[in-house]
CSV table of C-alpha atoms and ligand atoms in Angstrom, one decimal:
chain,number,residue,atom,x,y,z
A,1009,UNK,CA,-50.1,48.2,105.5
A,1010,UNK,CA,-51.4,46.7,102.1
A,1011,UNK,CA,-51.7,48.5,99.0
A,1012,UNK,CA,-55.0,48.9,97.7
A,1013,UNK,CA,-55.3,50.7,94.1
A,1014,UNK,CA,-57.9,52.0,92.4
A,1015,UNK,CA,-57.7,52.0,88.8
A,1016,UNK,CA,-59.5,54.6,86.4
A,1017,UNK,CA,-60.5,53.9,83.2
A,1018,UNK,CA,-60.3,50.1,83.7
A,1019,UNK,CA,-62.5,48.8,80.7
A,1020,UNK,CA,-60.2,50.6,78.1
A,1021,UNK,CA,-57.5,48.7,76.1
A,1022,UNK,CA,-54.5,49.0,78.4
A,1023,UNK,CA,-57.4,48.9,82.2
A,1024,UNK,CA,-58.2,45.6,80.9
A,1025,UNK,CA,-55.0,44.0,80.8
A,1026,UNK,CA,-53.1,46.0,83.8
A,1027,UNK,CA,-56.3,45.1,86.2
A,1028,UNK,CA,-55.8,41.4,86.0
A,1029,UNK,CA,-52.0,41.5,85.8
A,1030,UNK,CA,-52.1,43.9,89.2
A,1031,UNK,CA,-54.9,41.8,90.7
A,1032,UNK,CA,-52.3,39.3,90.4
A,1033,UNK,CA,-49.5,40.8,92.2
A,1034,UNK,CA,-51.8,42.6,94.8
A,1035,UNK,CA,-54.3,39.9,95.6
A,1036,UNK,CA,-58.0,40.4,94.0
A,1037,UNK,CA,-59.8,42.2,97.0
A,1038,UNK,CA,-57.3,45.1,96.7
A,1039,UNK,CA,-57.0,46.1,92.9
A,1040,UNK,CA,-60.9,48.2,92.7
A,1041,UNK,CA,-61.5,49.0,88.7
A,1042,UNK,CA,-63.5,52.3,87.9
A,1043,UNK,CA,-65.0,53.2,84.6
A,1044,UNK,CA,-68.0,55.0,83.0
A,1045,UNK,CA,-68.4,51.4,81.4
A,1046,UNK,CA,-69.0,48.5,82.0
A,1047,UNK,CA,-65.5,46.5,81.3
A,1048,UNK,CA,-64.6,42.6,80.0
A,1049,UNK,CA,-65.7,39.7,82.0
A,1050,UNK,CA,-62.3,39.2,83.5
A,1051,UNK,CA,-62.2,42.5,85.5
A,1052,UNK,CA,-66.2,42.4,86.4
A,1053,UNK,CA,-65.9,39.2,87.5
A,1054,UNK,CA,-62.3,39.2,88.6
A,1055,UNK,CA,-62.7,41.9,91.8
A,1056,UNK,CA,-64.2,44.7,92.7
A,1057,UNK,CA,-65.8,47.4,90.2
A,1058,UNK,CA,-67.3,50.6,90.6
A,1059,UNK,CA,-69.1,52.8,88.0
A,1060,UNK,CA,-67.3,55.9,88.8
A,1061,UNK,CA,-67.1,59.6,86.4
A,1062,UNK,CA,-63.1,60.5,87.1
A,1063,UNK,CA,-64.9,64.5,86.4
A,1064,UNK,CA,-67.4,63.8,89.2
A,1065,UNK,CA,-65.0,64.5,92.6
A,1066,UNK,CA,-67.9,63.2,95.2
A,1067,UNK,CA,-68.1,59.9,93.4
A,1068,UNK,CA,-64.0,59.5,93.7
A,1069,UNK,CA,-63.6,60.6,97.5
A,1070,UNK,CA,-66.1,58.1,98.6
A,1071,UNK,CA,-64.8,55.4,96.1
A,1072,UNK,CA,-61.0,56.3,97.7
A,1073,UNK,CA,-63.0,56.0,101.5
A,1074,UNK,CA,-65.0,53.1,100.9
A,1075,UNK,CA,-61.8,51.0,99.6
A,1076,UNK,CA,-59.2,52.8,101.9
A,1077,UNK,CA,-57.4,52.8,98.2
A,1078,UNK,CA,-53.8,53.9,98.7
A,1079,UNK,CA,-52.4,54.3,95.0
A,1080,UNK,CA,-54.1,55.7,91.9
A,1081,UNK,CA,-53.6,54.3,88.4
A,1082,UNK,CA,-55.7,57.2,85.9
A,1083,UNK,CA,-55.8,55.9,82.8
A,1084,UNK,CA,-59.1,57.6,81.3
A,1085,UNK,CA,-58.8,59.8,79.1
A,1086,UNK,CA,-59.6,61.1,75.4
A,1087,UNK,CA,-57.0,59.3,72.6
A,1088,UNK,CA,-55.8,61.7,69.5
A,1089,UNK,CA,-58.3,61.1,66.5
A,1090,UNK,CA,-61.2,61.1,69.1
A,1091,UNK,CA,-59.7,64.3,70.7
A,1092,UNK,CA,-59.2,66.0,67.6
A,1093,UNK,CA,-62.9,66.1,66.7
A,1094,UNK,CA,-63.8,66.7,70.6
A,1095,UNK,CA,-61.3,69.3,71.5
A,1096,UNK,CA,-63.7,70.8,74.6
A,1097,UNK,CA,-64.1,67.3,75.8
A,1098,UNK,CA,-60.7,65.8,75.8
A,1099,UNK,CA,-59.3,69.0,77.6
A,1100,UNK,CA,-62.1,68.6,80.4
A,1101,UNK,CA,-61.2,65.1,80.6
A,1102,UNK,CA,-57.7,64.9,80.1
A,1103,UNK,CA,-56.5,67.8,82.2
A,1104,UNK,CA,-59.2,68.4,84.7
A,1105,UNK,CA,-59.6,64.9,85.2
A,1106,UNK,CA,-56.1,65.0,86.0
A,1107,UNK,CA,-56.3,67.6,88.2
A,1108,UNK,CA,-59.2,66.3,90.6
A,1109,UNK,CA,-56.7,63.6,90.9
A,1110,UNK,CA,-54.3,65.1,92.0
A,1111,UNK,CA,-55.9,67.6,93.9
A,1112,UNK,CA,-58.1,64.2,95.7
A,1113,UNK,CA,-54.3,63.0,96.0
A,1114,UNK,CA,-53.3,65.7,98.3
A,1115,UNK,CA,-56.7,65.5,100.3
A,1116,UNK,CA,-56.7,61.8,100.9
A,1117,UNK,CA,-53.2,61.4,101.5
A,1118,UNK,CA,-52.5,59.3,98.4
A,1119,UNK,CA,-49.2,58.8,97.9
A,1120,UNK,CA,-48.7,57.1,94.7
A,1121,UNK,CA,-50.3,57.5,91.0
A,1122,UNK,CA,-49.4,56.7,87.8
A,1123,UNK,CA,-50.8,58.3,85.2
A,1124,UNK,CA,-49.9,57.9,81.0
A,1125,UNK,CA,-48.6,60.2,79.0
A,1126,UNK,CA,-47.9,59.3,75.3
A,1127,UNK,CA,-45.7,60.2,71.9
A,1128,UNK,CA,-47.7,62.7,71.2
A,1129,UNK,CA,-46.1,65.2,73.1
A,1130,UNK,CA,-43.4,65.2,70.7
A,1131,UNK,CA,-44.4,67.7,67.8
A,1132,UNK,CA,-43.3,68.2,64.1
A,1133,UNK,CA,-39.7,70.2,65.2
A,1134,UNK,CA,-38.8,67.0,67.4
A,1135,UNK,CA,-36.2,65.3,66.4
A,1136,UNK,CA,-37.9,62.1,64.4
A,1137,UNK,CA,-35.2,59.4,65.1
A,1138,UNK,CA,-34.6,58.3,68.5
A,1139,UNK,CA,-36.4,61.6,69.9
A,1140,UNK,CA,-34.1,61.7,73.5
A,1141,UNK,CA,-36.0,62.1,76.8
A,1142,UNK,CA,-35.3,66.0,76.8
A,1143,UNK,CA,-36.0,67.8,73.1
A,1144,UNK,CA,-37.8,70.4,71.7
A,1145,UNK,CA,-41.6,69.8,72.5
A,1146,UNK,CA,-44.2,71.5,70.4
A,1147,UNK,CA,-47.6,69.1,70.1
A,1148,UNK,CA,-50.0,70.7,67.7
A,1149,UNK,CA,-52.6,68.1,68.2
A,1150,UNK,CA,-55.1,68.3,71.4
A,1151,UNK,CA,-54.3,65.1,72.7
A,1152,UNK,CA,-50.5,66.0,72.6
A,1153,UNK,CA,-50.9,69.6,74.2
A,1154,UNK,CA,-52.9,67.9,76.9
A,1155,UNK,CA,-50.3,65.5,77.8
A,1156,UNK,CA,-47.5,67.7,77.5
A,1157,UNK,CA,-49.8,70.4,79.9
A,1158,UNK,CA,-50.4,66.6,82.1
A,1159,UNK,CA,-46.5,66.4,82.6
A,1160,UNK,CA,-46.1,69.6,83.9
A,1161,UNK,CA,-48.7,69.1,86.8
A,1162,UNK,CA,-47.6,65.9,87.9
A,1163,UNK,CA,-44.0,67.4,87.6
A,1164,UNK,CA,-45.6,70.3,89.6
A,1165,UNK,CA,-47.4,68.2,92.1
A,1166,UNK,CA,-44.7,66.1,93.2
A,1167,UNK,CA,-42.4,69.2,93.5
A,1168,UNK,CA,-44.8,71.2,95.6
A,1169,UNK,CA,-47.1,68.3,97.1
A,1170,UNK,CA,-44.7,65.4,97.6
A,1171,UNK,CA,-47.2,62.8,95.5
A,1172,UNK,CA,-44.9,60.0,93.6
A,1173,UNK,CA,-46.4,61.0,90.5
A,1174,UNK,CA,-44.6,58.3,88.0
A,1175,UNK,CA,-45.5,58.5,84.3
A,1176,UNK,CA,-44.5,56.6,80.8
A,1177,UNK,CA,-45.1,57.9,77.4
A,1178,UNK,CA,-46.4,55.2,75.5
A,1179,UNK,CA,-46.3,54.2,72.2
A,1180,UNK,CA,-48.9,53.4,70.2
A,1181,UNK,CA,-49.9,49.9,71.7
A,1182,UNK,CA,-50.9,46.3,70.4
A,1183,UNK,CA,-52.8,44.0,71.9
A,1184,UNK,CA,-55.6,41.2,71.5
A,1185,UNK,CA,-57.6,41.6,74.3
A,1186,UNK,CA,-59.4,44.8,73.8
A,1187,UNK,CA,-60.4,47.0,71.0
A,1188,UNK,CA,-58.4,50.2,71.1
A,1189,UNK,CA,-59.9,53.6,72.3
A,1190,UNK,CA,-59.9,56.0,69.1
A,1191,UNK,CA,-56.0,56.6,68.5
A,1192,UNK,CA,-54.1,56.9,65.1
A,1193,UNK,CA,-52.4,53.9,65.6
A,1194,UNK,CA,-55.1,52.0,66.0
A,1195,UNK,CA,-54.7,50.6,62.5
A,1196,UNK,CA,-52.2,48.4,64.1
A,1197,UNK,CA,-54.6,46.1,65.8
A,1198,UNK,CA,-57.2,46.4,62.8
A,1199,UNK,CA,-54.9,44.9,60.8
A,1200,UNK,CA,-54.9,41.7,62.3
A,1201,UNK,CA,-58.7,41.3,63.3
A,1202,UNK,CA,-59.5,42.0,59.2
A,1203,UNK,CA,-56.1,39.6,57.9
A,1204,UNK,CA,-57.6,37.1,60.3
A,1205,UNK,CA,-61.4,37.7,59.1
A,1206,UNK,CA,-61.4,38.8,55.6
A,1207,UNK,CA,-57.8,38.9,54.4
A,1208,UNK,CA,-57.9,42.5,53.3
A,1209,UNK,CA,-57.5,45.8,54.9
A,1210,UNK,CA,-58.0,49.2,54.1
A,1211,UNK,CA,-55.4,51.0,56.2
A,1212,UNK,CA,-56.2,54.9,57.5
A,1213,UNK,CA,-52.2,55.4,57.5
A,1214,UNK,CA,-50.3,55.8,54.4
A,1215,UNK,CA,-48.4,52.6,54.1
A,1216,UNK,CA,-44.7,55.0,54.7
A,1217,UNK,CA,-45.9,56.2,58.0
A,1218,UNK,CA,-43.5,54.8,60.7
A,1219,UNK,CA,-44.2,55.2,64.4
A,1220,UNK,CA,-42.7,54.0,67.6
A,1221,UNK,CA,-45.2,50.9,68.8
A,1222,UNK,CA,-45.4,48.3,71.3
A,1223,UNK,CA,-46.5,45.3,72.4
A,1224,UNK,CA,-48.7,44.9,75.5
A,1225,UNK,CA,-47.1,42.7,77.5
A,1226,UNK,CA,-44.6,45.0,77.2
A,1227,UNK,CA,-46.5,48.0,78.2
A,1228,UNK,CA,-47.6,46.4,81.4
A,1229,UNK,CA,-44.1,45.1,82.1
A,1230,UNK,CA,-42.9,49.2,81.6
A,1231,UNK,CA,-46.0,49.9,84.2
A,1232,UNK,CA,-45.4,47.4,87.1
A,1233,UNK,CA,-41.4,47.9,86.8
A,1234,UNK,CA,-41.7,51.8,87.2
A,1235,UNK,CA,-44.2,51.7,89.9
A,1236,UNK,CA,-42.3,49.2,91.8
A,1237,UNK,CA,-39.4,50.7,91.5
A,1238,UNK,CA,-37.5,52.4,94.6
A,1239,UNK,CA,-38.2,55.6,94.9
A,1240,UNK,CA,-34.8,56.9,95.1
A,1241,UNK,CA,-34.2,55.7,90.9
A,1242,UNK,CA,-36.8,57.7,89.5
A,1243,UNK,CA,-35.4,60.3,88.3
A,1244,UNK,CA,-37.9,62.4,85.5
A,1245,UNK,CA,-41.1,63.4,87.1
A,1246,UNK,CA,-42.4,64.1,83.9
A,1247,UNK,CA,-43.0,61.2,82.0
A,1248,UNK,CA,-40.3,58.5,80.5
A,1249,UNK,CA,-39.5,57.9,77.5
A,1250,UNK,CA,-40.0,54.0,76.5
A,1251,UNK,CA,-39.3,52.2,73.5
A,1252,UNK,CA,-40.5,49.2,72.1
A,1253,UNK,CA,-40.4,49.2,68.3
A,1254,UNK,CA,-40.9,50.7,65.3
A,1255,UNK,CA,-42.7,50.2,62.0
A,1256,UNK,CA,-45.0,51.4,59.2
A,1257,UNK,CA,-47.9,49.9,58.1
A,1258,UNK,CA,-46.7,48.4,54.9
A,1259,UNK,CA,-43.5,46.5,56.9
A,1260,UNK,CA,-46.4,45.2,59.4
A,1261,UNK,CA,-48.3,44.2,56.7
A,1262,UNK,CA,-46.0,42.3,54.9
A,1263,UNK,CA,-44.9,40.4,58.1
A,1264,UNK,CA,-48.2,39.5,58.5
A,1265,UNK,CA,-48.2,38.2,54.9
A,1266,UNK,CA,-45.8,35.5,56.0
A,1267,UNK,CA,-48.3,34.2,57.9
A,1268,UNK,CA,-51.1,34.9,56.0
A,1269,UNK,CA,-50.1,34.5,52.0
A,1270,UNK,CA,-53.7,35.9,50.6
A,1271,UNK,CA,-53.6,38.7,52.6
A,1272,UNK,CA,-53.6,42.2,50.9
A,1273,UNK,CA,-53.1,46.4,52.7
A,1274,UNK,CA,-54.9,49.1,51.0
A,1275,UNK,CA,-53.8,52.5,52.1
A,1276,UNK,CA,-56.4,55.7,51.9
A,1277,UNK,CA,-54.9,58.1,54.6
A,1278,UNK,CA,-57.0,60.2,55.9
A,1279,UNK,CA,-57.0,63.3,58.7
A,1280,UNK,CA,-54.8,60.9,60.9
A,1281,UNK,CA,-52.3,60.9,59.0
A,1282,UNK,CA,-51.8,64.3,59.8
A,1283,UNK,CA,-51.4,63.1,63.7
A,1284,UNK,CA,-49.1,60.6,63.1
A,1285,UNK,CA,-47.2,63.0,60.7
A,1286,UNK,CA,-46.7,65.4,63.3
A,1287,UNK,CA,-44.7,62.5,65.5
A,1288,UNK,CA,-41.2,60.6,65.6
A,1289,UNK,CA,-40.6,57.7,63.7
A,1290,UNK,CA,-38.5,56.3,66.8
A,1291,UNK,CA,-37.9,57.0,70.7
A,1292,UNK,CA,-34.4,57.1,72.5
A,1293,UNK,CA,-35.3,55.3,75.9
A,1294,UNK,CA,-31.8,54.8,77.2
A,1295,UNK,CA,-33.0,57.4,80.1
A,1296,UNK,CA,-35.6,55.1,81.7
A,1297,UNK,CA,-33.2,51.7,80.8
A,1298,UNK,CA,-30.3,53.2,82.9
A,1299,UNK,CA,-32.8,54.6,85.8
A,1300,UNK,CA,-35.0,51.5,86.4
A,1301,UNK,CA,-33.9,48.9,83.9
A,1302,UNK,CA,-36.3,49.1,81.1
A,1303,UNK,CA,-36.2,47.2,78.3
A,1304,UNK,CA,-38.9,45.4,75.7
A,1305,UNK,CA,-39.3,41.6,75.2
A,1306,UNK,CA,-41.2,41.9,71.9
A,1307,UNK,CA,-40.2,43.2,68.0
A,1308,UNK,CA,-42.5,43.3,65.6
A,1309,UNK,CA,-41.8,39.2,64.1
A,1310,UNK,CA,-42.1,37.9,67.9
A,1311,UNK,CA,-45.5,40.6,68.4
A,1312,UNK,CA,-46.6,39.4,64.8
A,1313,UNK,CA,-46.4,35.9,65.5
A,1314,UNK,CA,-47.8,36.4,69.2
A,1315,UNK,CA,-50.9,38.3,67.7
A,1316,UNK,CA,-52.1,36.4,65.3
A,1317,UNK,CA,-52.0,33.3,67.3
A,1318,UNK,CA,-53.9,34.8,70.2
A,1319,UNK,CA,-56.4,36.3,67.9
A,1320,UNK,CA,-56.8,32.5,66.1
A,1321,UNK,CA,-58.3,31.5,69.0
A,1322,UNK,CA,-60.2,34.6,70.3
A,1323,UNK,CA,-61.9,35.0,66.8
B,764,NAD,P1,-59.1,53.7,76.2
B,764,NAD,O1,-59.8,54.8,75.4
B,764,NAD,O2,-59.1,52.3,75.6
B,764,NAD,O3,-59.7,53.7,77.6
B,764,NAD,C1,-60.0,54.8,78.4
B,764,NAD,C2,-61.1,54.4,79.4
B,764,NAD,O4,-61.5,55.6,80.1
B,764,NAD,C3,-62.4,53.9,78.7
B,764,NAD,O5,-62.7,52.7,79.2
B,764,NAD,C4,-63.4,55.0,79.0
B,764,NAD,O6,-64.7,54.4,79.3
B,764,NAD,C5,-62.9,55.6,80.3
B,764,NAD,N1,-63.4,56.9,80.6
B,764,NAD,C6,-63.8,57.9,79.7
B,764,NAD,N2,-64.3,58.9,80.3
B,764,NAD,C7,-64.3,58.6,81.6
B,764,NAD,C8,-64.7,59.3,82.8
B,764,NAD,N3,-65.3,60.6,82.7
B,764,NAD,N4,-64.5,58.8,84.0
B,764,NAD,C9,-64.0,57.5,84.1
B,764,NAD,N5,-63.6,56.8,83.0
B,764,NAD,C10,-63.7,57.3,81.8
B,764,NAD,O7,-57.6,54.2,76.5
B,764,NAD,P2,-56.3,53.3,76.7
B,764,NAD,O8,-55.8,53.0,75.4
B,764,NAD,O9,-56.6,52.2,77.7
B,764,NAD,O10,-55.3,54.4,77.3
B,764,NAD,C11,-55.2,54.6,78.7
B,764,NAD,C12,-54.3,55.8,78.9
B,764,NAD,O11,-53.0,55.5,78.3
B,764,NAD,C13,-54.7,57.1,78.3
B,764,NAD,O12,-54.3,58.2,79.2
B,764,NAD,C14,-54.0,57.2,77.0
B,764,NAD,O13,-53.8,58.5,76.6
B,764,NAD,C15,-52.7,56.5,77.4
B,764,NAD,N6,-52.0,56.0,76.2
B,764,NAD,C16,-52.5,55.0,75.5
B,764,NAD,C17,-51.9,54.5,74.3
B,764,NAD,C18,-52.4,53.4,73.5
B,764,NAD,O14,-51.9,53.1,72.4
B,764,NAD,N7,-53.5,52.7,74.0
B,764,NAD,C19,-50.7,55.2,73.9
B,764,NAD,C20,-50.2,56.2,74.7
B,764,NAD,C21,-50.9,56.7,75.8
B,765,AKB,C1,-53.1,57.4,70.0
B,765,AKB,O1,-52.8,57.1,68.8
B,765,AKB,O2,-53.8,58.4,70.3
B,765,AKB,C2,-52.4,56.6,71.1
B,765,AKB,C3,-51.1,57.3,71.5
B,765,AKB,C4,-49.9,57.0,70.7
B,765,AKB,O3,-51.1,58.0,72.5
B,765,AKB,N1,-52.3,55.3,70.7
């Protein structure tokens, strides 16, 4: 039998990269994008789409019937600066949108989902160099307590319900083909729209504040090679740790700078700091490259470089 996978929360940063790249490996007809919006050309355009509310369980049980959908990527949720002034919100979407998933999961006999946890589950005691797989976890935002409490259910759901719940923590991620969703490292795609439009930015961050990042092509790559993965080598049901890079904003901005001589970073921190305070400065991921073979193509000159000329052209 085919695979057919619905994706939710495809016109966000990461839904509108992963939907073409798994339309590619799947075949068009069987890759179905959901969102409350509308998303980019390519995945409108590109195969099927339905306007779907992951809080409204009807919608998704005739979605799941009408496509005969057999996996489940969930990538809708509420980021950290957003959550942080929505606190109500994110939880209702971040954890019970989790749960009608999963519950939908067990109903319809859907075997497989992915769904994203991120950094922010790690918490000021963490360790903040190369925090391992399995440390002391103690989020004090909203977005991290609701990924650490998103963990334990799909932990809890494959232990009790047999779903292949399989799950990454991502870094803060970089790409060029979408705007990201209201994070606190968003400043690390800002960066290159204003070096490439106006040669100054005025960075959120302060300029000291390193965190563990990644490229998208990367990301994706983490994705498809942990879902496709045998079974039998996924070992944490949880959420992996993954590394890619890491950097503040000031060493960012002076790579761009060899690129782009004129341009000049500003710092004014402001609340998100506090976020990205509260996180590691680097992420041990040799769990997840001994398990399934992870590792990253891109550090920060090779994303740098790849950025900026994709951007050229896009802007
Ligand atoms: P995003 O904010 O760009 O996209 C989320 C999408 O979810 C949006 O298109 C939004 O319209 C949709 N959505 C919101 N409410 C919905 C609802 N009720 N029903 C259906 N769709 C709804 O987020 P993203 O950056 O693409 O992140 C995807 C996932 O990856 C999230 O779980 C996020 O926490 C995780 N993650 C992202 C990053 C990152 O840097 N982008 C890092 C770590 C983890
Ligand atoms: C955010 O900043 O909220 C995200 C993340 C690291 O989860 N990019």
């Amino acid at each position: 039998m085919s695979e057919v996978i619905l994706v939710i929360g495809a016109s966000g940063q990461i839904g509108t990269e992963l939907v073409v790249k798994l339309r590619e490996m799947y075949g068009t007809a069987n890759v179905v994008a959901s969102d409350i919006q509308i998303p980019s050309y390519d995945v409108m355009e590109g195969g099927p789409f339905e306007l779907l509310d992951i809080l409204n369980k009807r919608q998704i049980h005739k979605a799941i019937e009408k496509h005969k959908v057999t996996q489940i990527y969930l990538l809708a949720a509420l980021l950290s600066a957003t959550a942080e002034h929505h606190p109500k919100a994110a939880w209702e979407l971040n954890i019970t949108g989790l749960l009608n998933i999963l519950s939908i999961c067990t109903k319809q006999n859907i075997k497989k989902l992915f769904w994203p946890s991120s950094i922010a589950v790690f918490g000021p005691n963490t360790p903040k160099e190369n925090a391992p797989q399995m440390t002391i976890m103690d989020p004090n935002t909203v977005y991290g307590i609701s990924k650490q409490a998103g963990e334990r259910w799909c932990e809890y759901y494959h232990r009790h319900h047999g779903i292949d719940c399989r799950s990454i923590r991502y870094p803060g991620l970089i790409g060029h083909k979408a705007h990201p969703g209201g994070g606190t490292t968003d400043y690390a795609v800002h960066i290159f729209i204003e070096a490439l439009k106006n040669k100054s930015y005025n960075c959120f961050l302060d300029k000291d504040a390193t965190l563990p990042m990644m490229y998208m092509p990367d990301a994706i790559d983490a994705t498809i090679k942990l879902m496709e993965s045998e079974s039998s080598k996924i070992n944490i049901r949880s959420s992996y740790n993954v590394s890619g890079m890491s950097f503040s904003p000031s060493e960012l901005a002076a790579e761009i700078q060899k690129h782009i001589k004129r341009f000049k970073c500003t710092y004014s921190p402001d609340s998100r700091q506090q976020l990205a305070t509260s996180w590691p400065r680097s992420i041990d991921d040799s769990v997840a490259r001994e398990a399934w073979g992870w590792k990253p193509s891109f550090n920060l000159q090779q994303m740098t470089a790849d950025m900026l000329s994709n951007l050229k052209y896009h802007l």
